Tab-separated table of C-alpha atoms and ligand atoms in Angstrom:
chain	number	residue	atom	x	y	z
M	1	UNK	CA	-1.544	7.390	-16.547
M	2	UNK	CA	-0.808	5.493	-13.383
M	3	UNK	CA	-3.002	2.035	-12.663
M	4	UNK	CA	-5.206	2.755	-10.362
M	5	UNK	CA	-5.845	-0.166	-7.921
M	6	UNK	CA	-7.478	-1.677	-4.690
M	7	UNK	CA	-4.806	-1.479	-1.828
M	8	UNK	CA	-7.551	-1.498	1.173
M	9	UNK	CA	-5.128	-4.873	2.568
M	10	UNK	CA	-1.776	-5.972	1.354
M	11	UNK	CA	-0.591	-9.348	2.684
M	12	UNK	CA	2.953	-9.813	3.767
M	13	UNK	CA	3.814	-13.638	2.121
M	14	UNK	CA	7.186	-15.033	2.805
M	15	UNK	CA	8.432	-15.904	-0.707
M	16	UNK	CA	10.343	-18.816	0.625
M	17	UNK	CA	7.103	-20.352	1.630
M	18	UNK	CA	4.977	-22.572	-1.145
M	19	UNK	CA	2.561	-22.963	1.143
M	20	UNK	CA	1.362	-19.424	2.252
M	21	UNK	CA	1.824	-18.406	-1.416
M	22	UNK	CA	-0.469	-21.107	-2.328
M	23	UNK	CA	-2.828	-20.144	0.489
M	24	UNK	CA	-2.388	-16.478	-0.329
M	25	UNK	CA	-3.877	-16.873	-4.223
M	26	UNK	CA	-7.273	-18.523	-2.369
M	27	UNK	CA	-8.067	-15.087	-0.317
M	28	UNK	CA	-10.383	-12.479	-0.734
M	29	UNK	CA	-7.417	-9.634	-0.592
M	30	UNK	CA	-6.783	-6.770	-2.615
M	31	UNK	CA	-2.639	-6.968	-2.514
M	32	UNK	CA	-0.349	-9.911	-1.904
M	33	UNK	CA	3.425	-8.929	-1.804
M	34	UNK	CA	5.406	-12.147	-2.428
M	35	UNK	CA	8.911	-10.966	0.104
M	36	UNK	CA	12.661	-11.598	-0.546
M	37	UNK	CA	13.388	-9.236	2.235
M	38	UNK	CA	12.493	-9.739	5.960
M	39	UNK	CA	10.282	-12.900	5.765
M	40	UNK	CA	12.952	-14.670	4.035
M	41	UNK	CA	16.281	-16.061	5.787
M	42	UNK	CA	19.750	-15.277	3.954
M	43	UNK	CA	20.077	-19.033	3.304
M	44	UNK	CA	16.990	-19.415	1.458
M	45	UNK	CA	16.797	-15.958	-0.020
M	46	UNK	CA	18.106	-16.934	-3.453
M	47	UNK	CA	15.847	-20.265	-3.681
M	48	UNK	CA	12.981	-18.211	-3.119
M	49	UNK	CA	13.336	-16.120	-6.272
M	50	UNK	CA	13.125	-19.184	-8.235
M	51	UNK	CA	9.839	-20.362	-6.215
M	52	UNK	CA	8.158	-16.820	-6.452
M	53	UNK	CA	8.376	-17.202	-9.968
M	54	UNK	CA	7.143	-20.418	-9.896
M	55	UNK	CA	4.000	-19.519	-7.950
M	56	UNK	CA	3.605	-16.260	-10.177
M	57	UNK	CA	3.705	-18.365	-13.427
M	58	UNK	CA	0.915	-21.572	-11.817
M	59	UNK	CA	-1.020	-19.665	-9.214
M	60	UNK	CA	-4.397	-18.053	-10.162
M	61	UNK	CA	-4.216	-14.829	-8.003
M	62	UNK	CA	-7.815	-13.685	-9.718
M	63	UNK	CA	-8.046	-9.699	-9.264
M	64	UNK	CA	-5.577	-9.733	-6.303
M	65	UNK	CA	-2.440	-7.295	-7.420
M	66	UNK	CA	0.667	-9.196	-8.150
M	67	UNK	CA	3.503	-7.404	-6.022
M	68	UNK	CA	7.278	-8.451	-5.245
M	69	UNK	CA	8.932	-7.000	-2.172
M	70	UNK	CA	13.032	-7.388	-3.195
M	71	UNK	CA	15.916	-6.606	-1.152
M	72	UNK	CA	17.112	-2.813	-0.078
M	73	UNK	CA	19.259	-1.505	-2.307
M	74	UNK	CA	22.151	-1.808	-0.047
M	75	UNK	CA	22.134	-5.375	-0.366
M	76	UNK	CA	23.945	-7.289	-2.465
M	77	UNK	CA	20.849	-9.501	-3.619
M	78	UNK	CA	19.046	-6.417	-5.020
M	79	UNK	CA	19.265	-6.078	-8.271
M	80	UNK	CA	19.323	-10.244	-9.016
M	81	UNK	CA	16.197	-9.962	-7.086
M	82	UNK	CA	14.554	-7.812	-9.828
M	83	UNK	CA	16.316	-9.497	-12.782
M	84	UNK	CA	15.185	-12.736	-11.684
M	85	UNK	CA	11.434	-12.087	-10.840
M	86	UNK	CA	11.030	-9.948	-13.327
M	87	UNK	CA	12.706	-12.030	-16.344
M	88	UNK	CA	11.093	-15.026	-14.672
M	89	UNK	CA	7.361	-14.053	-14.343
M	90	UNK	CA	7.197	-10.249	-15.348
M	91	UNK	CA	3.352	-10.956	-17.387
M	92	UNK	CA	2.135	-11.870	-13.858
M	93	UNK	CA	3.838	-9.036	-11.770
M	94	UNK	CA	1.615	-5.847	-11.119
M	95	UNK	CA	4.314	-4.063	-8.799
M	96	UNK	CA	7.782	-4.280	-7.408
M	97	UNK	CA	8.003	-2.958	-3.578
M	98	UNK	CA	11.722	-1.649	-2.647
M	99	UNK	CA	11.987	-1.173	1.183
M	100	UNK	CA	14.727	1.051	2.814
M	101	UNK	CA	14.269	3.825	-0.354
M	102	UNK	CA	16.501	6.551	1.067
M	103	UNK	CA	16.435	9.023	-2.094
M	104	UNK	CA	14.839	9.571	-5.042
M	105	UNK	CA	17.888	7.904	-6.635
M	106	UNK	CA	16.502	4.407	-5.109
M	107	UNK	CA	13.394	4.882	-7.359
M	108	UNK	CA	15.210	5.640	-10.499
M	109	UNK	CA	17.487	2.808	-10.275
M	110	UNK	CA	14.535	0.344	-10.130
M	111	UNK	CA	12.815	2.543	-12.511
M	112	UNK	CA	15.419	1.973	-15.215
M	113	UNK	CA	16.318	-1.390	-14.615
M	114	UNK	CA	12.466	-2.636	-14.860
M	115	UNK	CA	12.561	-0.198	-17.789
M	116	UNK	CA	15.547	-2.318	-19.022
M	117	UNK	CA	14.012	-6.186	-18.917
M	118	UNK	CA	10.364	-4.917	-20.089
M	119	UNK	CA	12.144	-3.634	-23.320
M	120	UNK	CA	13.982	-6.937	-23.921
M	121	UNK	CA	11.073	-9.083	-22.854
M	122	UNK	CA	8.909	-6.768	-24.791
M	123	UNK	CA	6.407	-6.873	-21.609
M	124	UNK	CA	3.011	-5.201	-22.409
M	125	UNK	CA	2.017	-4.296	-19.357
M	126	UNK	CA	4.314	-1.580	-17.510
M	127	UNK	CA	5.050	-2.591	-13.755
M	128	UNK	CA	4.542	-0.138	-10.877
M	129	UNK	CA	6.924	0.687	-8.540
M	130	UNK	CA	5.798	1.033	-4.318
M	131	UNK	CA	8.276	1.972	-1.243
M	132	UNK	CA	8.490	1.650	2.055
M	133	UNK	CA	9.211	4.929	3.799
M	134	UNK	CA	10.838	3.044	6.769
M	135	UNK	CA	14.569	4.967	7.047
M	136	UNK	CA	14.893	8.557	8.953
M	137	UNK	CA	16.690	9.501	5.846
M	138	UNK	CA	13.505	8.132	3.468
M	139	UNK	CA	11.221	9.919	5.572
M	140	UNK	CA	13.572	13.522	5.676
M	141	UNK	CA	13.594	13.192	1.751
M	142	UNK	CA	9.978	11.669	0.916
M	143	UNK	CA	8.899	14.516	-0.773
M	144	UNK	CA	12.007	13.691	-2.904
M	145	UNK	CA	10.588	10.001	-3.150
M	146	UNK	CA	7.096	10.681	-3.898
M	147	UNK	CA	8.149	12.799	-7.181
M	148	UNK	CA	10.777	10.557	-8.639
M	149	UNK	CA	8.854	8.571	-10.955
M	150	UNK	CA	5.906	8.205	-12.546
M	151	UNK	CA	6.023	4.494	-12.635
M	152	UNK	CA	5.646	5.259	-8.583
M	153	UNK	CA	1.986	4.407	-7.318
M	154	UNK	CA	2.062	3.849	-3.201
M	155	UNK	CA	3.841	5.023	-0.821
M	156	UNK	CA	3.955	2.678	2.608
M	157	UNK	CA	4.719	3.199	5.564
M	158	UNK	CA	6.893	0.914	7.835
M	159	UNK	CA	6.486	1.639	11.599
M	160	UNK	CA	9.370	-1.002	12.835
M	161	UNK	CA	12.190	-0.138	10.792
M	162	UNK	CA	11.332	3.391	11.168
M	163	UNK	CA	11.338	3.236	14.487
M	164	UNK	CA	14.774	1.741	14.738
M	165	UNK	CA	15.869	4.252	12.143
M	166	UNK	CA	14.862	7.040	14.316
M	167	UNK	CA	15.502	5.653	17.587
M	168	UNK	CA	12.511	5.391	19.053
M	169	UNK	CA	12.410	3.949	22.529
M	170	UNK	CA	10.711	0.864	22.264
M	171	UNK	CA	8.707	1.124	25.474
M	172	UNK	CA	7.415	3.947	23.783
M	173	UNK	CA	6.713	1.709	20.932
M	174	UNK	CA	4.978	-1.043	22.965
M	175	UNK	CA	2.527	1.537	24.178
M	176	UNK	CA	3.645	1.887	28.030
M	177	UNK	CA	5.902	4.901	28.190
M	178	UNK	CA	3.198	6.930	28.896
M	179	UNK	CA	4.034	8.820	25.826
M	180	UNK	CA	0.608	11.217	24.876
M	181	UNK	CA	-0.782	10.116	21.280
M	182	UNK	CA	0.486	8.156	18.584
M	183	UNK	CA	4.038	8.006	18.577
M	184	UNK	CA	4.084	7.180	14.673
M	185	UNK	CA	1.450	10.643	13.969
M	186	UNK	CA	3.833	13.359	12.322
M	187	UNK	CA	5.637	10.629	10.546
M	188	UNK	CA	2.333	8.941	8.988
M	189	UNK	CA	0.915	12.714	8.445
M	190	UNK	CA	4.416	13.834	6.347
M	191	UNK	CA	4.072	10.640	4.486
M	192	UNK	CA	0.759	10.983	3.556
M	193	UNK	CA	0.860	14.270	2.626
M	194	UNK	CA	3.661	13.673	0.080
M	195	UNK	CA	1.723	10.659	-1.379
M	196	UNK	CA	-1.232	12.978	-1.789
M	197	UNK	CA	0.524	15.586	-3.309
M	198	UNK	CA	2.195	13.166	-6.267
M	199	UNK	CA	-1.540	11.190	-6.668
M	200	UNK	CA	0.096	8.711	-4.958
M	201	UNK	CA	-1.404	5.543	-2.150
M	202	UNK	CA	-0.622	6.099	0.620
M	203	UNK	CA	-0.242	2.740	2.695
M	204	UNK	CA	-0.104	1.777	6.875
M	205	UNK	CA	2.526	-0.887	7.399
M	206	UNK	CA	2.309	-3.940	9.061
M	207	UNK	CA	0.389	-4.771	13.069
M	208	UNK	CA	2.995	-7.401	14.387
M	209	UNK	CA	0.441	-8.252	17.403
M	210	UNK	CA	-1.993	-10.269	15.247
M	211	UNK	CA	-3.793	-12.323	17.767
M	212	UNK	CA	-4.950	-8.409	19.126
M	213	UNK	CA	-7.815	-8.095	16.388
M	214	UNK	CA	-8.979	-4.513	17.818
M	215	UNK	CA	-6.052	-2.814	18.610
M	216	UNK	CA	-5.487	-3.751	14.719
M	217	UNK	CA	-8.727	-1.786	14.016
M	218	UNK	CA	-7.904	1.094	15.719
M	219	UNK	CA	-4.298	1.481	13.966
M	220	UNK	CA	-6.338	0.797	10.769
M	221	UNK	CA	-8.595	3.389	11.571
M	222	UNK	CA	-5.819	6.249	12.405
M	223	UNK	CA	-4.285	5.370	9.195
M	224	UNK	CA	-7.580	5.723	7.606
M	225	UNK	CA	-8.661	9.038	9.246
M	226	UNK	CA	-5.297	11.121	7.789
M	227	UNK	CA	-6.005	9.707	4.664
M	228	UNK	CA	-4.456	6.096	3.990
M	229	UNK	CA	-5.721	3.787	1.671
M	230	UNK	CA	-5.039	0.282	3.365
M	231	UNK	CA	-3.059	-1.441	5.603
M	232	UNK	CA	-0.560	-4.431	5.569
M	233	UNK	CA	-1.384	-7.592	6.936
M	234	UNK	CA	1.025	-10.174	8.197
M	235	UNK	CA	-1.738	-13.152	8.997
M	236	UNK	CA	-4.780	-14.008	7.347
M	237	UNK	CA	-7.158	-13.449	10.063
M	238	UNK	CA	-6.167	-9.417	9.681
M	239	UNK	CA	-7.258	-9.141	6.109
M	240	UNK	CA	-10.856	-8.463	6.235
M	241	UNK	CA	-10.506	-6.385	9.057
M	242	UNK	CA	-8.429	-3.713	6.991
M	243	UNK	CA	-10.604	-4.251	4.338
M	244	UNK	CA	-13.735	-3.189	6.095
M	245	UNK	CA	-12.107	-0.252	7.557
M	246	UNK	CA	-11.064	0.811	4.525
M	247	UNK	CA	-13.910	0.508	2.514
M	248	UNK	CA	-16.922	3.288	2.884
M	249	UNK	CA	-19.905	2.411	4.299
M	250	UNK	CA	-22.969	2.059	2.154
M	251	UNK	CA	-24.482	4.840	4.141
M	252	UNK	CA	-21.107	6.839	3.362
M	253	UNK	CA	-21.272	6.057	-0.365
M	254	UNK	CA	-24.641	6.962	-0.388
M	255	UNK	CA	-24.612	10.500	1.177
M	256	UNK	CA	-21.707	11.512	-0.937
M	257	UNK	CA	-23.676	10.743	-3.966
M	258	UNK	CA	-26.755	12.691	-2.692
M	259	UNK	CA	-24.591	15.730	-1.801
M	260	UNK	CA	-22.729	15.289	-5.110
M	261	UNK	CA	-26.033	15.153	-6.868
M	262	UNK	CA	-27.684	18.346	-5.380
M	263	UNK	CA	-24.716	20.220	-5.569
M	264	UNK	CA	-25.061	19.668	-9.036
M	265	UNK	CA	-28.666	20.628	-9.374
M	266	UNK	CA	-27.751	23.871	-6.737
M	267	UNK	CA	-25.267	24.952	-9.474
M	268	UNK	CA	-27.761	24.622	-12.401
M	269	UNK	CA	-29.933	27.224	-10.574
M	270	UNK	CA	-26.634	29.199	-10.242
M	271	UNK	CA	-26.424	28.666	-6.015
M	272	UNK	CA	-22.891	27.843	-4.752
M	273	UNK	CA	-23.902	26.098	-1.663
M	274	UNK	CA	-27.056	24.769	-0.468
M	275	UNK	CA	-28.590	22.684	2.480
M	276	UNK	CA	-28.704	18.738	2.295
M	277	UNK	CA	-30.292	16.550	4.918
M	278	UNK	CA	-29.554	20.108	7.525
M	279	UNK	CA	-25.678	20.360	6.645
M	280	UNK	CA	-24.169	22.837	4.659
M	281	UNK	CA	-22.714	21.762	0.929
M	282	UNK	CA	-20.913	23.454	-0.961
M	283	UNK	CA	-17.579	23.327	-3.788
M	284	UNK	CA	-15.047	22.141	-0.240
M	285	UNK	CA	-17.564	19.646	0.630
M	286	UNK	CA	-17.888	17.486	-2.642
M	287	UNK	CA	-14.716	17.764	-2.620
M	288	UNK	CA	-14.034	15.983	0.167
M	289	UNK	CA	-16.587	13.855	-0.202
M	290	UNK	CA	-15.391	12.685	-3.786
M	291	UNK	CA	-13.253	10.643	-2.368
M	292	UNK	CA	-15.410	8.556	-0.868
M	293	UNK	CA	-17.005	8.103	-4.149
M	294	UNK	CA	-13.854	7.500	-6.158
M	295	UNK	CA	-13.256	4.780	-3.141
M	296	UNK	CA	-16.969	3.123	-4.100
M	297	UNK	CA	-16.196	2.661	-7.575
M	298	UNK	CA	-12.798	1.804	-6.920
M	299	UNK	CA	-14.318	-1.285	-4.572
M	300	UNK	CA	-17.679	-1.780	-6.937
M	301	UNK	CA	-20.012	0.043	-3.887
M	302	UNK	CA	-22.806	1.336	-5.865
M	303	UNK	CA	-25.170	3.780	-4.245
M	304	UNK	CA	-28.765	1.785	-3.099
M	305	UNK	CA	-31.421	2.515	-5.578
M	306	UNK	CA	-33.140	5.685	-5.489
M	307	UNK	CA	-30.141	8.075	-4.903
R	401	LIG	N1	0.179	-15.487	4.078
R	401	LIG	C1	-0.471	-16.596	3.698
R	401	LIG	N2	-0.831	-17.589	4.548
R	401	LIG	C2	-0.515	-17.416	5.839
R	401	LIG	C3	0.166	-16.277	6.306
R	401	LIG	C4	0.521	-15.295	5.379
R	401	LIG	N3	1.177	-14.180	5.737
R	401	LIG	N4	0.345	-16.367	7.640
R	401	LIG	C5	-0.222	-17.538	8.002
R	401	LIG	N5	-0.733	-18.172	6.918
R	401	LIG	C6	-1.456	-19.450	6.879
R	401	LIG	C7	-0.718	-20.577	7.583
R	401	LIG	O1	0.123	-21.246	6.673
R	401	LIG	C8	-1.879	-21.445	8.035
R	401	LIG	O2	-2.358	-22.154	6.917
R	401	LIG	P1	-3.170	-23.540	7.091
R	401	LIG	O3	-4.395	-23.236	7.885
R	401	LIG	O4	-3.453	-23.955	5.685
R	401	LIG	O5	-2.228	-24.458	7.816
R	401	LIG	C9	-2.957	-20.422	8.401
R	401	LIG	O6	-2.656	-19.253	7.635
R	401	LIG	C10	-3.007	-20.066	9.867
R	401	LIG	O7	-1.726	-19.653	10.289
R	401	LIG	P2	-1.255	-19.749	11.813
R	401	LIG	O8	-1.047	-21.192	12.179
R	401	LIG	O9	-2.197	-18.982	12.649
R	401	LIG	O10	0.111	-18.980	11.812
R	401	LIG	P3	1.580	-19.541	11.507
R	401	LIG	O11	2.212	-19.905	12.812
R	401	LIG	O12	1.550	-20.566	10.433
R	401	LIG	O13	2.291	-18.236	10.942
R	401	LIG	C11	3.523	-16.195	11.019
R	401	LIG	C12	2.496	-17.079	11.739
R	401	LIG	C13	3.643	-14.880	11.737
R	401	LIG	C14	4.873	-16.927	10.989
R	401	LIG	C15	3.008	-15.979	9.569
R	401	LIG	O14	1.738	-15.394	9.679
R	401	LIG	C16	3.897	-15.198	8.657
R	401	LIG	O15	4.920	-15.689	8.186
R	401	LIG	N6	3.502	-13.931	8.341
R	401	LIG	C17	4.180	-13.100	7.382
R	401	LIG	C18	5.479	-12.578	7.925
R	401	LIG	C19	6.081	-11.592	6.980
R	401	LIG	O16	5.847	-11.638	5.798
R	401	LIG	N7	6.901	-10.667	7.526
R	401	LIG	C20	7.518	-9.654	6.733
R	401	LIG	C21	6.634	-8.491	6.493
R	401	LIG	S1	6.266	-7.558	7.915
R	402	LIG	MG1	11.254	-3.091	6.942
């Protein structure tokens, strides 16, 4: 049975940096991923295993999820970046995140090694695997990806290296091209139907521009309309913003209960769909509208009193 667990935000924090780690453990956030990769300069890349550990081990995170973003596989610091962390502070890591997966075969490898250190460490707790579907090749095979483990709970996806990956012209990117819609729609749409498919999260990457608080709503919003869970955030000030978005309404929460609830009735008298509040609900409906209630409990939204 996978962990299920409150992605709604997921805060990029360099790992070479004491300071935003420490910083990071004081939010209200969902998800903190502690990075080797980008954040992190070559030079200080293997100093900052050391001091992720050490903030894993002293930091109280409180319900925030404990994630690790190593190196791509196609580095050379890879696999030291998992032994380390994971040897080092494994009790205090919820997830590893592994950019740059290009195959299934990426997920396996992690999925064996962690399988290798929790057996040896005789860790209790079983830690989840998320990737970043950020390579043309990742996103051709993600159905591949989404299905290669069952340790595997999000899938995420990163715009910027994607859009290298695929060539995208980067006027395109920076919104001026003219180009008609969202440059970034089939790809989030393929991704998120392949996380859906598995029972996976599916996850919007990272809003570089984070001075621009609304354009960061709307991207939260797309991401949220075809079906994401959360977004990332590199700064602070974005966190509650994704948070928000992602997190039905009360008057959300509480219709889906009260269309849950009659449906439920409506079937007792033997009537497969029925009128609530002038709309139409039947089996499609609640289905949809579970969601929103497995969201609510998810968050600890209760619907008001009454319903
Ligand atoms: N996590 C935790 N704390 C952060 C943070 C982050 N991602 N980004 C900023 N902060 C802290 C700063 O340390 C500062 O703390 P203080 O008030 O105690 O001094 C506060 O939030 C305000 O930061 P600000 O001065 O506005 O920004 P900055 O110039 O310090 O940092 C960035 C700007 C972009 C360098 C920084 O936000 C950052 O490193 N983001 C993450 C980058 C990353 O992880 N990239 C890879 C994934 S895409
Ligand atoms: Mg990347």
């Amino acid at each position: 049975m996978r962990a299920r667990r409150l992605r709604r935000c997921q805060l990029a924090v360099p790992g070479s940096s004491e300071k935003m780690m420490t910083k990071a453990a004081s939010l209200d956030v969902d998800h903190v991923f502690l990075d080797l990769e980008d954040a992190v300069a070559p030079s200080a890349k293997v100093g900052a295993r050391r001091q992720i550990v050490e903030a894993l081990n002293t930091l109280d995170f409180g319900k925030t999820v404990r994630c690790v973003r190593i190196n791509d596989l196609d580095t050379h610091y890879a696999y030291e970046d998992i032994i380390s962390v994971v040897e080092g502070a494994g009790a205090n890591i919820d997830t590893i995140l592994v950019p740059k997966v290009r195959s299934a075969c990426d997920v396996r490898f992690v999925d064996r090694l962690l399988s290798q250190i929790e057996r040896k460490f005789e860790l209790e707790r079983r830690i989840g695997i998320e990737v970043l579907i950020e390579e043309a090749e990742g996103m051709m095979r993600v159905e591949e990806i989404a299905a290669a483990s069952d340790r595997l709970e999000a899938l995420v996806f990163g715009m910027g290296d994607y859009s290298a990956s695929q060539g995208l012209d980067p006027k395109a990117i920076a919104g001026d091209s003219g180009y008609p819609g969202d440059i970034w729609h089939y790809a989030r749409y393929k991704m998120i139907i392949a996380a859906r498919t598995y029972g996976l999260d599916a996850v919007d990457g990272p809003f570089v521009n984070f001075k621009d608080a609304d354009w960061f709503r709307v991207e939260c919003v797309r991401a949220k309309q075809l079906g994401a869970v959360g977004k990332w955030a590199i700064h602070p000030s974005q966190v509650a913003i994704a948070q928000e978005v992602f997190s039905p309404s009360q008057q959300e929460v509480d219709r889906a209960y009260k269309a849950v609830l009659a449906y439920r009735d409506a079937q007792a008298q033997g009537l497969g769909a029925i009128q609530v509040d002038g709309q139409m609900v039947d089996v499609a409906t609640v289905r949809l509208v579970q969601r929103v209630i497995d969201q609510a409990e998810l968050a600890g939204i209760k619907p008001s009193a009454g319903i």
